[in-house]
C-alpha positions as a Python dict, from the first residue, in 0.01 Angstrom:
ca = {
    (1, 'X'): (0, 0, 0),
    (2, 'X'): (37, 173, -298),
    (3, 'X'): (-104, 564, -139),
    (4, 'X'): (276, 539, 101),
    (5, 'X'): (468, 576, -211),
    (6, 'X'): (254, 905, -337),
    (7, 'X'): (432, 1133, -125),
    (8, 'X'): (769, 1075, -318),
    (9, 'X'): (918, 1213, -627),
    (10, 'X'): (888, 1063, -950),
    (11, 'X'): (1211, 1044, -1164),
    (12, 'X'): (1131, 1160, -1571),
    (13, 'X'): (1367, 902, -1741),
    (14, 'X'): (1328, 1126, -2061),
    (15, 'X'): (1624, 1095, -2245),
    (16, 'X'): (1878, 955, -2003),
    (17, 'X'): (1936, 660, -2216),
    (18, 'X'): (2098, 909, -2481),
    (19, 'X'): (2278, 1211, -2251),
    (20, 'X'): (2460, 1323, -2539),
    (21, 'X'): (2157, 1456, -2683),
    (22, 'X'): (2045, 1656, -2400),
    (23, 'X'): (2148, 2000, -2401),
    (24, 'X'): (2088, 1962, -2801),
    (25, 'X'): (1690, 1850, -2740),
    (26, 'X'): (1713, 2109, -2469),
    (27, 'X'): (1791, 2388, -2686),
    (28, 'X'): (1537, 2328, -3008),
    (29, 'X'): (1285, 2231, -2723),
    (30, 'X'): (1312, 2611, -2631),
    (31, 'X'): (1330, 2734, -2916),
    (32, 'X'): (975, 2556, -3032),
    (33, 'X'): (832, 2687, -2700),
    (34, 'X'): (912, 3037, -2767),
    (35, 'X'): (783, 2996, -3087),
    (36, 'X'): (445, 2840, -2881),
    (37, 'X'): (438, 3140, -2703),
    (38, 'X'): (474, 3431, -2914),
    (39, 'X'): (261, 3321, -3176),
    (40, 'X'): (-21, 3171, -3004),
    (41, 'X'): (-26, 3471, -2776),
    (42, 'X'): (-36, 3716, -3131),
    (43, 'X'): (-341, 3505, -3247),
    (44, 'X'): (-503, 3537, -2947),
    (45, 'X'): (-419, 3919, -2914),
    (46, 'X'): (-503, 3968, -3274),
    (47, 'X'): (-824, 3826, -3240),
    (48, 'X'): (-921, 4011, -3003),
    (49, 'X'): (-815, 4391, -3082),
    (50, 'X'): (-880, 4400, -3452),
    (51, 'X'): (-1270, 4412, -3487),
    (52, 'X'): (-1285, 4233, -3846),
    (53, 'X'): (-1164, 3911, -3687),
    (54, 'X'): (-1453, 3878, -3440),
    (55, 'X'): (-1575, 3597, -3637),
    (56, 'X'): (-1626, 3242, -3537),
    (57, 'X'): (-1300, 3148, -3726),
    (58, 'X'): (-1102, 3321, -3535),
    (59, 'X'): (-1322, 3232, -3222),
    (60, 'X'): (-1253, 2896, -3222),
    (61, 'X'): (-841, 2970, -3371),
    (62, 'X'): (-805, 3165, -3048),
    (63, 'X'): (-901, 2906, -2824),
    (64, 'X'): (-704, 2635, -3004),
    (65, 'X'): (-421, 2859, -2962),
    (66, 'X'): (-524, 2934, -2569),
    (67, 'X'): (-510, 2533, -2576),
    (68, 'X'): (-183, 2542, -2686),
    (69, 'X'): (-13, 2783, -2446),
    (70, 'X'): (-145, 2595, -2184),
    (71, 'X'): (-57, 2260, -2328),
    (72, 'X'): (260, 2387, -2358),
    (73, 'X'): (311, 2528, -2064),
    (74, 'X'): (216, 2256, -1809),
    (75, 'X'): (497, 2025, -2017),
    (76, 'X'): (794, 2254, -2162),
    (77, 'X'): (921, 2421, -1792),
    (78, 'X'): (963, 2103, -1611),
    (79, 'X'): (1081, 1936, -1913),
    (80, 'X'): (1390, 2236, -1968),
    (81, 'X'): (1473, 2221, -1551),
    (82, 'X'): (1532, 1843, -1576),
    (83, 'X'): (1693, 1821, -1874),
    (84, 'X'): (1910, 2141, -1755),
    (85, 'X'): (2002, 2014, -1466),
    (86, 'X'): (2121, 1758, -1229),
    (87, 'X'): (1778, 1610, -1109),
    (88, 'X'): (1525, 1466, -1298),
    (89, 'X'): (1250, 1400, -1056),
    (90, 'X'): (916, 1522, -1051),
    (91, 'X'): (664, 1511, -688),
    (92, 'X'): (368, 1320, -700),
    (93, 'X'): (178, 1595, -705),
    (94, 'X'): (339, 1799, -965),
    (95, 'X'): (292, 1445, -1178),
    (96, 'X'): (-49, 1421, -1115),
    (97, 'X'): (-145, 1791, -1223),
    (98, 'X'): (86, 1792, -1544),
    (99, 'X'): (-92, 1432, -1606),
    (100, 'X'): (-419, 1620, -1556),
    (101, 'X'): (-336, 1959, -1775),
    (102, 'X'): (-202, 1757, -2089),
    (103, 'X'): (-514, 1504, -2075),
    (104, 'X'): (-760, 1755, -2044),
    (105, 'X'): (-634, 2030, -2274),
    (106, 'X'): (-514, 1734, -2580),
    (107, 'X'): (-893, 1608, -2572),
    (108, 'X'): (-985, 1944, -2585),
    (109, 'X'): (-809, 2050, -2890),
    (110, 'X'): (-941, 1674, -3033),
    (111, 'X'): (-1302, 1868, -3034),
    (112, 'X'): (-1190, 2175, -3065),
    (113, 'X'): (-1051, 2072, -3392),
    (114, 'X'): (-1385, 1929, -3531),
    (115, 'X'): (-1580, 2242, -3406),
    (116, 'X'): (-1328, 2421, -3649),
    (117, 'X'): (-1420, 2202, -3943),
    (118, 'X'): (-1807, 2235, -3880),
    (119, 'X'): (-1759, 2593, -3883),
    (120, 'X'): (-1549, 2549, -4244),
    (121, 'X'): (-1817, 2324, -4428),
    (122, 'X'): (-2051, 2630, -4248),
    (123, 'X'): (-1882, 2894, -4431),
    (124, 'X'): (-1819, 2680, -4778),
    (125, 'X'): (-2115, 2533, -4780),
    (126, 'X'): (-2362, 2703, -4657),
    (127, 'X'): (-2262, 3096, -4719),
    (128, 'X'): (-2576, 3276, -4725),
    (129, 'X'): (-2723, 3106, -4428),
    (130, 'X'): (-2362, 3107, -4223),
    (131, 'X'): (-2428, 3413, -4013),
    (132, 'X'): (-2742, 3231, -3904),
    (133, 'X'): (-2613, 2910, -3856),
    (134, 'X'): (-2304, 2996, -3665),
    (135, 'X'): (-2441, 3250, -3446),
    (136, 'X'): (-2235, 3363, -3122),
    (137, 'X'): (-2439, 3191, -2860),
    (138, 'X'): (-2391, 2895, -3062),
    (139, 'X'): (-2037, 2882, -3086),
    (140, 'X'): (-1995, 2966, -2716),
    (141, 'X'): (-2193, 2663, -2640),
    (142, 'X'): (-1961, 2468, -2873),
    (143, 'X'): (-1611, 2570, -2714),
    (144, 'X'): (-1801, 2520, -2363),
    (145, 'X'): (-1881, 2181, -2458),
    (146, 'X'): (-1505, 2099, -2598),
    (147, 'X'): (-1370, 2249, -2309),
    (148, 'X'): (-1573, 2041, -2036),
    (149, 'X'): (-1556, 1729, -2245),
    (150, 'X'): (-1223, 1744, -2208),
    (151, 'X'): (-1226, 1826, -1840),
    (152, 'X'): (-1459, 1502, -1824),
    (153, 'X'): (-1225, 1292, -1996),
    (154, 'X'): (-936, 1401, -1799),
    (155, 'X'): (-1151, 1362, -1462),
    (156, 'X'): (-1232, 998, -1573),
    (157, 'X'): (-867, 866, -1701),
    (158, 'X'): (-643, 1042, -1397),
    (159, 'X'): (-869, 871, -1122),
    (160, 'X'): (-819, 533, -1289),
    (161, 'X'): (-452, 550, -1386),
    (162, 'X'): (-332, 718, -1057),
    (163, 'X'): (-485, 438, -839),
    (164, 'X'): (-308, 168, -995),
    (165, 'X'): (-85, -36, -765),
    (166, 'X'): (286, 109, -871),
    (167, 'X'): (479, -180, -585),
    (168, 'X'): (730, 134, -540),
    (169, 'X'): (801, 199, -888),
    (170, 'X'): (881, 551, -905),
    (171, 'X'): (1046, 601, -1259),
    (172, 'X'): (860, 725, -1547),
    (173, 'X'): (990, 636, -1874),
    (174, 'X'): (903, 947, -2037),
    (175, 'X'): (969, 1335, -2039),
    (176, 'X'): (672, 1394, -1882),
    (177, 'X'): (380, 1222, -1671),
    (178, 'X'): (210, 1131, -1965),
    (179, 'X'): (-61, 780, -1955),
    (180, 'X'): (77, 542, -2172),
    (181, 'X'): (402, 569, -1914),
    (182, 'X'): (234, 602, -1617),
    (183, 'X'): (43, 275, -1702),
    (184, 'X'): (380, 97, -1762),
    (185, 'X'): (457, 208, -1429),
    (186, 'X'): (197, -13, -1258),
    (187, 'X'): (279, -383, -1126),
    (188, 'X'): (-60, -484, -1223),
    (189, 'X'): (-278, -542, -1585),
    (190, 'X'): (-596, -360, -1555),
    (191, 'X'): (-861, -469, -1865),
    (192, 'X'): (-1026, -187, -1703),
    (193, 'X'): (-826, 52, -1829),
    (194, 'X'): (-715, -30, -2127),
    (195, 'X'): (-1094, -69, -2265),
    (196, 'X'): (-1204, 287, -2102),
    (197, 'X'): (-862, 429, -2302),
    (198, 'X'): (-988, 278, -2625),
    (199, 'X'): (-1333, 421, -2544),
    (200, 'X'): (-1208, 743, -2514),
    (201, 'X'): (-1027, 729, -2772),
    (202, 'X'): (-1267, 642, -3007),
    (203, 'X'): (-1505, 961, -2878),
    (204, 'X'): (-1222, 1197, -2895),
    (205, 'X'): (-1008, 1050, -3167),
    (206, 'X'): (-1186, 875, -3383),
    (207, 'X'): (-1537, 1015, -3410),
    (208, 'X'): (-1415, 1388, -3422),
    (209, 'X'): (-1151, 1277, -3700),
    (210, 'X'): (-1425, 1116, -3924),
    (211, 'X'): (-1690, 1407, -3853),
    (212, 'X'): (-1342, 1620, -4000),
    (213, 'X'): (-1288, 1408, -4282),
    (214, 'X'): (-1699, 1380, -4391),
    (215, 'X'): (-1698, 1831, -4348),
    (216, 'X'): (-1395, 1813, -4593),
    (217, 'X'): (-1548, 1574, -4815),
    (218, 'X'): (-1841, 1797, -4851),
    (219, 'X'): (-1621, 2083, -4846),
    (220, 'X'): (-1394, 1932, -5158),
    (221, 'X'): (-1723, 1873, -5342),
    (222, 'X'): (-1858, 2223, -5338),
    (223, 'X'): (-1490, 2386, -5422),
    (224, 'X'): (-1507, 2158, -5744),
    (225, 'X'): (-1845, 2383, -5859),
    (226, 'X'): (-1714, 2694, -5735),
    (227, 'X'): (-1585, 2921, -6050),
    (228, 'X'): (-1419, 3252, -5894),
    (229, 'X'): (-1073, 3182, -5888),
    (230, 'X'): (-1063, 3419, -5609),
    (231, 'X'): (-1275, 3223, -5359),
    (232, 'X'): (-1163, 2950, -5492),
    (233, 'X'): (-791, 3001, -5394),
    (234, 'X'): (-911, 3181, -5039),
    (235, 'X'): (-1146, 2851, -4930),
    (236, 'X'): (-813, 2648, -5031),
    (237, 'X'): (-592, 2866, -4790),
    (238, 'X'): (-829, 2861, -4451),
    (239, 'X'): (-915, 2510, -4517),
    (240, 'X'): (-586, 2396, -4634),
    (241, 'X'): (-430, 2536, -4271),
    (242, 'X'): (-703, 2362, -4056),
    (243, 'X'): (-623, 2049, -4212),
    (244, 'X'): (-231, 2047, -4218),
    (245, 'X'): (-286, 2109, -3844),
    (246, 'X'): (-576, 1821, -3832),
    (247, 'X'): (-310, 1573, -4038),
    (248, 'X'): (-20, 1639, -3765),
    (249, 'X'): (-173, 1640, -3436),
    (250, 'X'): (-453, 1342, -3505),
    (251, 'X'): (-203, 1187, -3694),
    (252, 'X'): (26, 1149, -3414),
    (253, 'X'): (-201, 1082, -3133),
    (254, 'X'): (-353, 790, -3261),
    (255, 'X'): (-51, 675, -3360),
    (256, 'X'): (49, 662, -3026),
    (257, 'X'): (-314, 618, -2793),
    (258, 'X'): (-467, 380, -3060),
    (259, 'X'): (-212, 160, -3078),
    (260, 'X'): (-171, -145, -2825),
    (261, 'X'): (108, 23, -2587),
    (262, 'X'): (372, -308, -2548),
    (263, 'X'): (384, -251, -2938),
    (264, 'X'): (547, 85, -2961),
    (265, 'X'): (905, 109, -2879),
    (266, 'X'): (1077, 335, -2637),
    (267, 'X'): (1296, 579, -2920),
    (268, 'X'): (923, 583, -3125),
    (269, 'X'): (712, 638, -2809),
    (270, 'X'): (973, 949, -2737),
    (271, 'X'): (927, 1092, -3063),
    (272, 'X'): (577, 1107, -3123),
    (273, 'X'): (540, 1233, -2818),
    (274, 'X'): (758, 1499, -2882),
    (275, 'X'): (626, 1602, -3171),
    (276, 'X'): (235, 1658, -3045),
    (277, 'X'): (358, 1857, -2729),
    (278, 'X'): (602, 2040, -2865),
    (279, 'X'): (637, 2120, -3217),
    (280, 'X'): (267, 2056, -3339),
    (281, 'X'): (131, 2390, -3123),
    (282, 'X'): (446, 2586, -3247),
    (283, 'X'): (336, 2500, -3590),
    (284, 'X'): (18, 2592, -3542),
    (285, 'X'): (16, 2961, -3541),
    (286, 'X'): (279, 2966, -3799),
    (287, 'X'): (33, 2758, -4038),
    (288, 'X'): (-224, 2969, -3959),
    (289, 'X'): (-89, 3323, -3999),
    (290, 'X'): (119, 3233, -4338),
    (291, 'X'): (-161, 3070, -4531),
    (292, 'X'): (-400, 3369, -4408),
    (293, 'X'): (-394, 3727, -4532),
    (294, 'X'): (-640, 3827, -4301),
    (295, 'X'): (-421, 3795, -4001),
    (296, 'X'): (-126, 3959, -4153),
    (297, 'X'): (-346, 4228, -4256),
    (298, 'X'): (-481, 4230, -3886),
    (299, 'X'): (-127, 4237, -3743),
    (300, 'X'): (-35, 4520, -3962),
    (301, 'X'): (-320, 4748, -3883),
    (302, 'X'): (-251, 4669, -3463),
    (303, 'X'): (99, 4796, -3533),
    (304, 'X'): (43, 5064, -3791),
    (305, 'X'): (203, 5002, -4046),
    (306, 'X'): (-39, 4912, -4271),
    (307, 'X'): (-29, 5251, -4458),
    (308, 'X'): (-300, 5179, -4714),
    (309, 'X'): (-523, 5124, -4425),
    (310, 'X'): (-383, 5441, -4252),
    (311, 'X'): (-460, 5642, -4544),
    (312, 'X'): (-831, 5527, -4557),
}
């Protein structure tokens, strides 16, 4: 039965097939991660211990970038010991959990993402009445609600995928226990499945995406009227950052969830999969912080060396 094989290890293929390129991937794969960590962890710092960022901007930014780290970190570690060194295997457990994390906290960022862009048309939009609108209980409620959806999601697609019938398969063509390789894994087609995946993926991909798309429609329209060069260029910068970040990571997961899985090949499954979990929440912060004055301000005044500020 398929529960005897659950206490053995699981063996991450990654990138076996190409060992040449190992302790290359290895190296910007660290890189990126650092990245991940020190600038996430800034935005999250920053936000919190510079007063004129407790906004609901930089509410929601700091728990996009709290996604992140944690995105991050259930992949990157086990990712750098395999491809490091000899082994490549991964327990069942360990699988399940890292299976778990990057489900939960990627549907997670998928609403976190639209919250953002609600909050955007808010500001645009609707500026006299924004401080109304987007008060703080309400914007709790919405990063509670992202947060659990994607718990709920998570809950939902690890139950189903982890009790497929594997007939001893323990190999996971991936570098990491992601679904789409875990489903490979199985000896069995389950319709099941596959139509709950597209379900989900239209609730977390595909609904938050167009709700993005209608805010920045609105958003574009009322930029057209607005005169002040100013404001103009400033509603440009934050929105233009949101949705370089909304273009990558969407972009990318569909690409690779929407699509029927025997359709994608193994070097383009790799990649795109790369790029989400790796360099898309390294980018982040950097996107962010260089298109935004106020958090280089921000940083500035935390360190001191903002000597205008000093001297007021």
């Amino acid at each position: 039965m398929e529960m005897n094989s659950s206490g053995e290890d699981f063996i991450l293929l990654g990138f076996s097939s190409r060992p040449q390129l190992e302790h290359i991937i290895s190296v910007v794969v660290f890189i990126f991660y650092i990245v991940t960590l020190v600038g996430n962890t800034t935005i999250i710092l920053v936000s919190y211990l510079d007063s004129q960022l407790h906004t609901p901007m930089y509410f929601f930014l700091s728990n996009l970038s709290l996604v992140d780290l944690c995105y991050t970190t259930s992949i990157v570690p086990q990712m750098l010991v395999n491809l490091w060194g000899p082994k490549k295997s991964i327990t069942y457990g360990g699988c399940a959990l890292q299976f778990f994390f990057a489900l939960d906290l990627g549907a997670t960022e998928c609403l976190l993402l639209a919250v953002m862009a609600y909050d955007r048309y808010a500001a645009v939009c609707q500026p006299l009445h924004y401080t109304v609108i987007m008060h703080p209980v309400l914007c709790q409620k919405m990063v509670l609600s992202a947060w659990l959806g994607g718990l709920g999601s998570a809950l939902i697609l690890c139950s189903l995928t982890l009790k497929l019938p594997r007939c001893g398969h323990r190999e996971v063509d991936n570098f990491f226990c992601e679904m789409p390789a875990l489903i490979k894994m199985a000896c069995v087609y389950s319709r099941v499945i596959e139509v709950v995946v597209f379900t989900l993926g239209v609730i977390f991909l595909l609904v938050p995406l167009s709700l993005i798309l209608i805010s920045y429609g609105v958003i574009t329209q009322a930029v057209m009227k607005i005169k002040a060069a100013a404001r103009w260029k400033k509603v440009l910068n934050t929105c233009g950052s949101h949705l370089t970040v909304v273009t990558l990571f969407y972009g990318t997961l569909i690409y690779m969830y929407m699509k029927p899985q025997n359709t994608i090949s193994h070097e383009e499954g790799q990649f795109f999969t790369l790029f989400y979990t790796i360099v898309t929440p390294s980018l982040n912060p950097l996107i962010y912080t260089l298109r935004n004055k106020d958090v280089k301000s921000a940083v500035k005044r935390i360190l001191g060396t903002d000597k205008h500020s000093a001297k007021m």
